[in-house]
C-alpha cells in the first residue's frame, strides 16, 4: 500500500477533483482531497506518482512534481513445518524441515535448541553436534526474509538422543 499527500489546488470557481497517476498512467480520479492510497502495489517495487487537479469545466492543471515510493516488504515467511529427525546418534542429530514460503523469498532459518539460538542456516536441515546421550532436546525453527520479516515459530519439536553405550563387562567374578 502506498499513500501520497499533496497541498490542495485552487481555482477561480472550485476544484472538482484530482487525477492520480502512477508511472505516467492514470489510476484514479478522486473528489477533492489531499491524499490517495494505492492498494494495487507490489512489495519491493518502486513507483512514481503525480497528480493533476481539474475543475467543473474540466480544465486541468499542469501535472504536479512526481514523488517516488518504494513499497516495503512487510510480509513474514510462513512457519517452517514438518520437522523430523533425518539422522541421530548418541551425540548428534540432523533435523530437517519443509521450506517456508514468502512473497519475496525466504533467505534463511534460525535454529533454536532449548530456547537458545544455536545457528542460522540457509538450507532446510541442521546437524547439531556435541549433544549428550540419552538427553531430551527441544528445537524450533524460524524463517526470515531479506527485509528482516520473521515467521512464527513452529511448534516445539522434541528429540531424545540415543544411548548406544553398552554397559561395562562384569569384573571380579568369584566363587
mmCIF file with all atom_site columns, C-alpha atoms in Angstrom:
data_model
loop_
_atom_site.group_PDB
_atom_site.id
_atom_site.type_symbol
_atom_site.label_atom_id
_atom_site.label_alt_id
_atom_site.label_comp_id
_atom_site.label_asym_id
_atom_site.label_entity_id
_atom_site.label_seq_id
_atom_site.pdbx_PDB_ins_code
_atom_site.Cartn_x
_atom_site.Cartn_y
_atom_site.Cartn_z
_atom_site.occupancy
_atom_site.B_iso_or_equiv
_atom_site.pdbx_formal_charge
_atom_site.auth_seq_id
_atom_site.auth_comp_id
_atom_site.auth_asym_id
_atom_site.auth_atom_id
_atom_site.pdbx_PDB_model_num
ATOM 1   C CA . UNK A 1 1   ? 0.000   0.000   0.000   1.00 0.00 ? 1   UNK A CA 1
ATOM 2   C CA . UNK A 1 2   ? 1.284   3.491   -0.868  1.00 0.00 ? 2   UNK A CA 1
ATOM 3   C CA . UNK A 1 3   ? -0.272  6.718   0.379   1.00 0.00 ? 3   UNK A CA 1
ATOM 4   C CA . UNK A 1 4   ? 0.636   10.052  -1.199  1.00 0.00 ? 4   UNK A CA 1
ATOM 5   C CA . UNK A 1 5   ? -0.277  13.540  0.051   1.00 0.00 ? 5   UNK A CA 1
ATOM 6   C CA . UNK A 1 6   ? -0.301  16.977  -1.588  1.00 0.00 ? 6   UNK A CA 1
ATOM 7   C CA . UNK A 1 7   ? -1.300  20.566  -0.988  1.00 0.00 ? 7   UNK A CA 1
ATOM 8   C CA . UNK A 1 8   ? -4.784  21.377  -2.271  1.00 0.00 ? 8   UNK A CA 1
ATOM 9   C CA . UNK A 1 9   ? -5.050  23.183  -5.620  1.00 0.00 ? 9   UNK A CA 1
ATOM 10  C CA . UNK A 1 10  ? -7.042  26.393  -6.005  1.00 0.00 ? 10  UNK A CA 1
ATOM 11  C CA . UNK A 1 11  ? -9.390  27.501  -8.771  1.00 0.00 ? 11  UNK A CA 1
ATOM 12  C CA . UNK A 1 12  ? -11.396 30.661  -9.554  1.00 0.00 ? 12  UNK A CA 1
ATOM 13  C CA . UNK A 1 13  ? -14.617 28.646  -9.017  1.00 0.00 ? 13  UNK A CA 1
ATOM 14  C CA . UNK A 1 14  ? -13.776 25.331  -7.313  1.00 0.00 ? 14  UNK A CA 1
ATOM 15  C CA . UNK A 1 15  ? -11.574 22.282  -7.752  1.00 0.00 ? 15  UNK A CA 1
ATOM 16  C CA . UNK A 1 16  ? -13.830 19.359  -8.642  1.00 0.00 ? 16  UNK A CA 1
ATOM 17  C CA . UNK A 1 17  ? -11.245 16.612  -8.103  1.00 0.00 ? 17  UNK A CA 1
ATOM 18  C CA . UNK A 1 18  ? -7.859  15.126  -8.817  1.00 0.00 ? 18  UNK A CA 1
ATOM 19  C CA . UNK A 1 19  ? -6.434  12.607  -11.247 1.00 0.00 ? 19  UNK A CA 1
ATOM 20  C CA . UNK A 1 20  ? -3.741  10.413  -9.761  1.00 0.00 ? 20  UNK A CA 1
ATOM 21  C CA . UNK A 1 21  ? -1.029  8.925   -11.974 1.00 0.00 ? 21  UNK A CA 1
ATOM 22  C CA . UNK A 1 22  ? 1.317   6.027   -11.270 1.00 0.00 ? 22  UNK A CA 1
ATOM 23  C CA . UNK A 1 23  ? 4.311   5.761   -13.597 1.00 0.00 ? 23  UNK A CA 1
ATOM 24  C CA . UNK A 1 24  ? 2.573   8.129   -16.032 1.00 0.00 ? 24  UNK A CA 1
ATOM 25  C CA . UNK A 1 25  ? -0.693  6.159   -16.202 1.00 0.00 ? 25  UNK A CA 1
ATOM 26  C CA . UNK A 1 26  ? -3.928  7.452   -14.673 1.00 0.00 ? 26  UNK A CA 1
ATOM 27  C CA . UNK A 1 27  ? -5.001  5.123   -11.886 1.00 0.00 ? 27  UNK A CA 1
ATOM 28  C CA . UNK A 1 28  ? -7.710  7.139   -10.140 1.00 0.00 ? 28  UNK A CA 1
ATOM 29  C CA . UNK A 1 29  ? -9.977  10.133  -10.338 1.00 0.00 ? 29  UNK A CA 1
ATOM 30  C CA . UNK A 1 30  ? -10.986 11.269  -6.886  1.00 0.00 ? 30  UNK A CA 1
ATOM 31  C CA . UNK A 1 31  ? -13.115 14.032  -5.334  1.00 0.00 ? 31  UNK A CA 1
ATOM 32  C CA . UNK A 1 32  ? -11.389 16.989  -3.695  1.00 0.00 ? 32  UNK A CA 1
ATOM 33  C CA . UNK A 1 33  ? -8.954  15.923  -1.003  1.00 0.00 ? 33  UNK A CA 1
ATOM 34  C CA . UNK A 1 34  ? -5.244  15.924  -0.356  1.00 0.00 ? 34  UNK A CA 1
ATOM 35  C CA . UNK A 1 35  ? -4.287  12.252  -0.249  1.00 0.00 ? 35  UNK A CA 1
ATOM 36  C CA . UNK A 1 36  ? -4.690  8.993   -2.093  1.00 0.00 ? 36  UNK A CA 1
ATOM 37  C CA . UNK A 1 37  ? -3.947  5.406   -1.073  1.00 0.00 ? 37  UNK A CA 1
ATOM 38  C CA . UNK A 1 38  ? -2.890  2.984   -3.807  1.00 0.00 ? 38  UNK A CA 1
ATOM 39  C CA . UNK A 1 39  ? -3.663  -0.590  -2.787  1.00 0.00 ? 39  UNK A CA 1
ATOM 40  C CA . UNK A 1 40  ? -2.596  -2.159  -6.095  1.00 0.00 ? 40  UNK A CA 1
ATOM 41  C CA . UNK A 1 41  ? 1.149   -2.226  -5.438  1.00 0.00 ? 41  UNK A CA 1
ATOM 42  C CA . UNK A 1 42  ? 3.732   -4.986  -5.132  1.00 0.00 ? 42  UNK A CA 1
ATOM 43  C CA . UNK A 1 43  ? 6.228   -5.263  -2.273  1.00 0.00 ? 43  UNK A CA 1
ATOM 44  C CA . UNK A 1 44  ? 9.774   -4.096  -3.043  1.00 0.00 ? 44  UNK A CA 1
ATOM 45  C CA . UNK A 1 45  ? 8.603   -2.331  -6.232  1.00 0.00 ? 45  UNK A CA 1
ATOM 46  C CA . UNK A 1 46  ? 9.250   1.356   -6.890  1.00 0.00 ? 46  UNK A CA 1
ATOM 47  C CA . UNK A 1 47  ? 6.611   3.669   -8.357  1.00 0.00 ? 47  UNK A CA 1
ATOM 48  C CA . UNK A 1 48  ? 6.449   7.362   -9.365  1.00 0.00 ? 48  UNK A CA 1
ATOM 49  C CA . UNK A 1 49  ? 3.250   9.235   -8.552  1.00 0.00 ? 49  UNK A CA 1
ATOM 50  C CA . UNK A 1 50  ? 1.956   12.568  -9.800  1.00 0.00 ? 50  UNK A CA 1
ATOM 51  C CA . UNK A 1 51  ? -1.372  14.406  -9.578  1.00 0.00 ? 51  UNK A CA 1
ATOM 52  C CA . UNK A 1 52  ? -3.445  16.824  -11.714 1.00 0.00 ? 52  UNK A CA 1
ATOM 53  C CA . UNK A 1 53  ? -6.359  18.927  -10.452 1.00 0.00 ? 53  UNK A CA 1
ATOM 54  C CA . UNK A 1 54  ? -9.488  19.575  -12.537 1.00 0.00 ? 54  UNK A CA 1
ATOM 55  C CA . UNK A 1 55  ? -12.490 21.858  -12.179 1.00 0.00 ? 55  UNK A CA 1
ATOM 56  C CA . UNK A 1 56  ? -16.198 21.653  -13.117 1.00 0.00 ? 56  UNK A CA 1
ATOM 57  C CA . UNK A 1 57  ? -15.432 22.892  -16.644 1.00 0.00 ? 57  UNK A CA 1
ATOM 58  C CA . UNK A 1 58  ? -12.910 20.037  -16.979 1.00 0.00 ? 58  UNK A CA 1
ATOM 59  C CA . UNK A 1 59  ? -9.978  22.441  -17.081 1.00 0.00 ? 59  UNK A CA 1
ATOM 60  C CA . UNK A 1 60  ? -6.930  20.548  -15.953 1.00 0.00 ? 60  UNK A CA 1
ATOM 61  C CA . UNK A 1 61  ? -3.883  21.804  -14.062 1.00 0.00 ? 61  UNK A CA 1
ATOM 62  C CA . UNK A 1 62  ? -0.323  21.091  -15.018 1.00 0.00 ? 62  UNK A CA 1
ATOM 63  C CA . UNK A 1 63  ? 0.971   17.838  -13.613 1.00 0.00 ? 63  UNK A CA 1
ATOM 64  C CA . UNK A 1 64  ? 2.483   18.046  -10.131 1.00 0.00 ? 64  UNK A CA 1
ATOM 65  C CA . UNK A 1 65  ? 6.076   17.202  -9.418  1.00 0.00 ? 65  UNK A CA 1
ATOM 66  C CA . UNK A 1 66  ? 6.384   13.453  -9.058  1.00 0.00 ? 66  UNK A CA 1
ATOM 67  C CA . UNK A 1 67  ? 7.239   11.537  -5.920  1.00 0.00 ? 67  UNK A CA 1
ATOM 68  C CA . UNK A 1 68  ? 8.956   8.164   -5.872  1.00 0.00 ? 68  UNK A CA 1
ATOM 69  C CA . UNK A 1 69  ? 7.696   5.489   -3.494  1.00 0.00 ? 69  UNK A CA 1
ATOM 70  C CA . UNK A 1 70  ? 9.333   2.135   -2.805  1.00 0.00 ? 70  UNK A CA 1
ATOM 71  C CA . UNK A 1 71  ? 6.931   -0.378  -1.301  1.00 0.00 ? 71  UNK A CA 1
ATOM 72  C CA . UNK A 1 72  ? 8.405   -2.165  1.721   1.00 0.00 ? 72  UNK A CA 1
ATOM 73  C CA . UNK A 1 73  ? 8.145   -5.902  2.181   1.00 0.00 ? 73  UNK A CA 1
ATOM 74  C CA . UNK A 1 74  ? 6.058   -6.353  5.305   1.00 0.00 ? 74  UNK A CA 1
ATOM 75  C CA . UNK A 1 75  ? 5.045   -9.977  4.772   1.00 0.00 ? 75  UNK A CA 1
ATOM 76  C CA . UNK A 1 76  ? 6.636   -12.597 7.003   1.00 0.00 ? 76  UNK A CA 1
ATOM 77  C CA . UNK A 1 77  ? 7.590   -16.007 5.645   1.00 0.00 ? 77  UNK A CA 1
ATOM 78  C CA . UNK A 1 78  ? 5.372   -18.941 6.553   1.00 0.00 ? 78  UNK A CA 1
ATOM 79  C CA . UNK A 1 79  ? 6.315   -21.075 9.537   1.00 0.00 ? 79  UNK A CA 1
ATOM 80  C CA . UNK A 1 80  ? 8.701   -23.934 8.826   1.00 0.00 ? 80  UNK A CA 1
ATOM 81  C CA . UNK A 1 81  ? 6.721   -27.168 9.067   1.00 0.00 ? 81  UNK A CA 1
ATOM 82  C CA . UNK A 1 82  ? 7.122   -30.942 9.189   1.00 0.00 ? 82  UNK A CA 1
ATOM 83  C CA . UNK A 1 83  ? 10.234  -31.087 11.355  1.00 0.00 ? 83  UNK A CA 1
ATOM 84  C CA . UNK A 1 84  ? 11.724  -34.543 11.553  1.00 0.00 ? 84  UNK A CA 1
ATOM 85  C CA . UNK A 1 85  ? 14.988  -36.176 12.570  1.00 0.00 ? 85  UNK A CA 1
ATOM 86  C CA . UNK A 1 86  ? 16.697  -37.414 9.427   1.00 0.00 ? 86  UNK A CA 1
ATOM 87  C CA . UNK A 1 87  ? 19.566  -38.995 11.404  1.00 0.00 ? 87  UNK A CA 1
ATOM 88  C CA . UNK A 1 88  ? 20.539  -39.304 15.052  1.00 0.00 ? 88  UNK A CA 1
ATOM 89  C CA . UNK A 1 89  ? 23.146  -40.860 17.298  1.00 0.00 ? 89  UNK A CA 1
ATOM 90  C CA . UNK A 1 90  ? 24.259  -40.512 20.919  1.00 0.00 ? 90  UNK A CA 1
ATOM 91  C CA . UNK A 1 91  ? 25.932  -37.139 20.363  1.00 0.00 ? 91  UNK A CA 1
ATOM 92  C CA . UNK A 1 92  ? 24.319  -35.569 17.294  1.00 0.00 ? 92  UNK A CA 1
ATOM 93  C CA . UNK A 1 93  ? 21.060  -35.167 15.448  1.00 0.00 ? 93  UNK A CA 1
ATOM 94  C CA . UNK A 1 94  ? 20.147  -33.845 12.000  1.00 0.00 ? 94  UNK A CA 1
ATOM 95  C CA . UNK A 1 95  ? 16.822  -32.027 11.876  1.00 0.00 ? 95  UNK A CA 1
ATOM 96  C CA . UNK A 1 96  ? 15.094  -31.396 8.561   1.00 0.00 ? 96  UNK A CA 1
ATOM 97  C CA . UNK A 1 97  ? 12.002  -29.331 7.723   1.00 0.00 ? 97  UNK A CA 1
ATOM 98  C CA . UNK A 1 98  ? 9.767   -28.262 4.852   1.00 0.00 ? 98  UNK A CA 1
ATOM 99  C CA . UNK A 1 99  ? 10.840  -24.906 3.360   1.00 0.00 ? 99  UNK A CA 1
ATOM 100 C CA . UNK A 1 100 ? 8.934   -21.748 4.216   1.00 0.00 ? 100 UNK A CA 1
ATOM 101 C CA . UNK A 1 101 ? 7.278   -19.648 1.520   1.00 0.00 ? 101 UNK A CA 1
ATOM 102 C CA . UNK A 1 102 ? 7.444   -15.858 1.261   1.00 0.00 ? 102 UNK A CA 1
ATOM 103 C CA . UNK A 1 103 ? 6.163   -13.214 -1.147  1.00 0.00 ? 103 UNK A CA 1
ATOM 104 C CA . UNK A 1 104 ? 9.735   -12.177 -1.983  1.00 0.00 ? 104 UNK A CA 1
ATOM 105 C CA . UNK A 1 105 ? 11.778  -15.166 -0.808  1.00 0.00 ? 105 UNK A CA 1
ATOM 106 C CA . UNK A 1 106 ? 12.985  -16.807 2.381   1.00 0.00 ? 106 UNK A CA 1
ATOM 107 C CA . UNK A 1 107 ? 16.740  -16.335 2.798   1.00 0.00 ? 107 UNK A CA 1
ATOM 108 C CA . UNK A 1 108 ? 17.426  -18.281 5.977   1.00 0.00 ? 108 UNK A CA 1
ATOM 109 C CA . UNK A 1 109 ? 16.379  -20.072 9.117   1.00 0.00 ? 109 UNK A CA 1
ATOM 110 C CA . UNK A 1 110 ? 17.239  -19.571 12.776  1.00 0.00 ? 110 UNK A CA 1
ATOM 111 C CA . UNK A 1 111 ? 17.674  -22.811 14.702  1.00 0.00 ? 111 UNK A CA 1
ATOM 112 C CA . UNK A 1 112 ? 16.941  -22.798 18.432  1.00 0.00 ? 112 UNK A CA 1
ATOM 113 C CA . UNK A 1 113 ? 17.723  -25.561 20.912  1.00 0.00 ? 113 UNK A CA 1
ATOM 114 C CA . UNK A 1 114 ? 16.163  -25.336 24.362  1.00 0.00 ? 114 UNK A CA 1
ATOM 115 C CA . UNK A 1 115 ? 15.082  -21.728 23.635  1.00 0.00 ? 115 UNK A CA 1
ATOM 116 C CA . UNK A 1 116 ? 18.583  -20.534 22.688  1.00 0.00 ? 116 UNK A CA 1
ATOM 117 C CA . UNK A 1 117 ? 19.651  -19.560 19.186  1.00 0.00 ? 117 UNK A CA 1
ATOM 118 C CA . UNK A 1 118 ? 22.361  -22.009 18.148  1.00 0.00 ? 118 UNK A CA 1
ATOM 119 C CA . UNK A 1 119 ? 22.793  -21.266 14.445  1.00 0.00 ? 119 UNK A CA 1
ATOM 120 C CA . UNK A 1 120 ? 21.485  -19.590 11.296  1.00 0.00 ? 120 UNK A CA 1
ATOM 121 C CA . UNK A 1 121 ? 21.348  -21.648 8.101   1.00 0.00 ? 121 UNK A CA 1
ATOM 122 C CA . UNK A 1 122 ? 20.239  -21.126 4.510   1.00 0.00 ? 122 UNK A CA 1
ATOM 123 C CA . UNK A 1 123 ? 19.119  -24.718 3.852   1.00 0.00 ? 123 UNK A CA 1
ATOM 124 C CA . UNK A 1 124 ? 16.318  -26.804 5.317   1.00 0.00 ? 124 UNK A CA 1
ATOM 125 C CA . UNK A 1 125 ? 18.319  -29.027 7.628   1.00 0.00 ? 125 UNK A CA 1
ATOM 126 C CA . UNK A 1 126 ? 20.679  -28.621 10.549  1.00 0.00 ? 126 UNK A CA 1
ATOM 127 C CA . UNK A 1 127 ? 23.220  -31.031 12.043  1.00 0.00 ? 127 UNK A CA 1
ATOM 128 C CA . UNK A 1 128 ? 23.524  -30.446 15.784  1.00 0.00 ? 128 UNK A CA 1
ATOM 129 C CA . UNK A 1 129 ? 26.677  -31.941 17.283  1.00 0.00 ? 129 UNK A CA 1
ATOM 130 C CA . UNK A 1 130 ? 28.158  -32.191 20.760  1.00 0.00 ? 130 UNK A CA 1
ATOM 131 C CA . UNK A 1 131 ? 24.966  -33.447 22.344  1.00 0.00 ? 131 UNK A CA 1
ATOM 132 C CA . UNK A 1 132 ? 24.766  -35.705 25.379  1.00 0.00 ? 132 UNK A CA 1
ATOM 133 C CA . UNK A 1 133 ? 23.463  -39.272 25.050  1.00 0.00 ? 133 UNK A CA 1
ATOM 134 C CA . UNK A 1 134 ? 20.027  -40.132 26.414  1.00 0.00 ? 134 UNK A CA 1
ATOM 135 C CA . UNK A 1 135 ? 19.068  -36.470 26.709  1.00 0.00 ? 135 UNK A CA 1
ATOM 136 C CA . UNK A 1 136 ? 15.911  -34.745 25.517  1.00 0.00 ? 136 UNK A CA 1
ATOM 137 C CA . UNK A 1 137 ? 16.316  -31.542 23.495  1.00 0.00 ? 137 UNK A CA 1
ATOM 138 C CA . UNK A 1 138 ? 13.631  -29.141 22.279  1.00 0.00 ? 138 UNK A CA 1
ATOM 139 C CA . UNK A 1 139 ? 14.022  -27.363 18.930  1.00 0.00 ? 139 UNK A CA 1
ATOM 140 C CA . UNK A 1 140 ? 12.152  -24.746 16.997  1.00 0.00 ? 140 UNK A CA 1
ATOM 141 C CA . UNK A 1 141 ? 12.910  -23.033 13.705  1.00 0.00 ? 141 UNK A CA 1
ATOM 142 C CA . UNK A 1 142 ? 12.112  -19.501 12.466  1.00 0.00 ? 142 UNK A CA 1
ATOM 143 C CA . UNK A 1 143 ? 12.330  -18.417 8.817   1.00 0.00 ? 143 UNK A CA 1
ATOM 144 C CA . UNK A 1 144 ? 13.355  -14.890 7.781   1.00 0.00 ? 144 UNK A CA 1
ATOM 145 C CA . UNK A 1 145 ? 13.479  -12.864 4.563   1.00 0.00 ? 145 UNK A CA 1
ATOM 146 C CA . UNK A 1 146 ? 15.786  -10.127 3.248   1.00 0.00 ? 146 UNK A CA 1
ATOM 147 C CA . UNK A 1 147 ? 13.586  -7.388  4.737   1.00 0.00 ? 147 UNK A CA 1
ATOM 148 C CA . UNK A 1 148 ? 14.022  -8.856  8.216   1.00 0.00 ? 148 UNK A CA 1
ATOM 149 C CA . UNK A 1 149 ? 10.495  -10.244 8.474   1.00 0.00 ? 149 UNK A CA 1
ATOM 150 C CA . UNK A 1 150 ? 10.439  -13.335 10.693  1.00 0.00 ? 150 UNK A CA 1
ATOM 151 C CA . UNK A 1 151 ? 7.966   -16.202 10.624  1.00 0.00 ? 151 UNK A CA 1
ATOM 152 C CA . UNK A 1 152 ? 6.216   -17.508 13.668  1.00 0.00 ? 152 UNK A CA 1
ATOM 153 C CA . UNK A 1 153 ? 7.905   -20.377 15.463  1.00 0.00 ? 153 UNK A CA 1
ATOM 154 C CA . UNK A 1 154 ? 6.937   -23.882 14.605  1.00 0.00 ? 154 UNK A CA 1
ATOM 155 C CA . UNK A 1 155 ? 5.603   -25.998 17.440  1.00 0.00 ? 155 UNK A CA 1
ATOM 156 C CA . UNK A 1 156 ? 8.357   -27.226 19.736  1.00 0.00 ? 156 UNK A CA 1
ATOM 157 C CA . UNK A 1 157 ? 9.978   -30.349 18.361  1.00 0.00 ? 157 UNK A CA 1
ATOM 158 C CA . UNK A 1 158 ? 11.497  -32.738 20.893  1.00 0.00 ? 158 UNK A CA 1
ATOM 159 C CA . UNK A 1 159 ? 14.097  -35.395 20.345  1.00 0.00 ? 159 UNK A CA 1
ATOM 160 C CA . UNK A 1 160 ? 15.976  -37.673 22.704  1.00 0.00 ? 160 UNK A CA 1
ATOM 161 C CA . UNK A 1 161 ? 19.467  -38.720 21.727  1.00 0.00 ? 161 UNK A CA 1
ATOM 162 C CA . UNK A 1 162 ? 20.229  -42.407 21.665  1.00 0.00 ? 162 UNK A CA 1
ATOM 163 C CA . UNK A 1 163 ? 22.071  -44.396 24.259  1.00 0.00 ? 163 UNK A CA 1
ATOM 164 C CA . UNK A 1 164 ? 24.326  -46.700 22.282  1.00 0.00 ? 164 UNK A CA 1
ATOM 165 C CA . UNK A 1 165 ? 26.864  -47.321 25.048  1.00 0.00 ? 165 UNK A CA 1
ATOM 166 C CA . UNK A 1 166 ? 26.978  -50.876 26.286  1.00 0.00 ? 166 UNK A CA 1
ATOM 167 C CA . UNK A 1 167 ? 27.453  -51.484 29.975  1.00 0.00 ? 167 UNK A CA 1
ATOM 168 C CA . UNK A 1 168 ? 30.935  -52.438 31.100  1.00 0.00 ? 168 UNK A CA 1
ATOM 169 C CA . UNK A 1 169 ? 31.649  -56.123 31.377  1.00 0.00 ? 169 UNK A CA 1
ATOM 170 C CA . UNK A 1 170 ? 31.245  -57.656 34.779  1.00 0.00 ? 170 UNK A CA 1
ATOM 171 C CA . UNK A 1 171 ? 34.537  -57.995 36.624  1.00 0.00 ? 171 UNK A CA 1
ATOM 172 C CA . UNK A 1 172 ? 35.952  -59.617 39.736  1.00 0.00 ? 172 UNK A CA 1
ATOM 173 C CA . UNK A 1 173 ? 33.923  -62.762 39.205  1.00 0.00 ? 173 UNK A CA 1
ATOM 174 C CA . UNK A 1 174 ? 34.491  -65.152 42.210  1.00 0.00 ? 174 UNK A CA 1
ATOM 175 C CA . UNK A 1 175 ? 33.235  -68.363 43.546  1.00 0.00 ? 175 UNK A CA 1
#
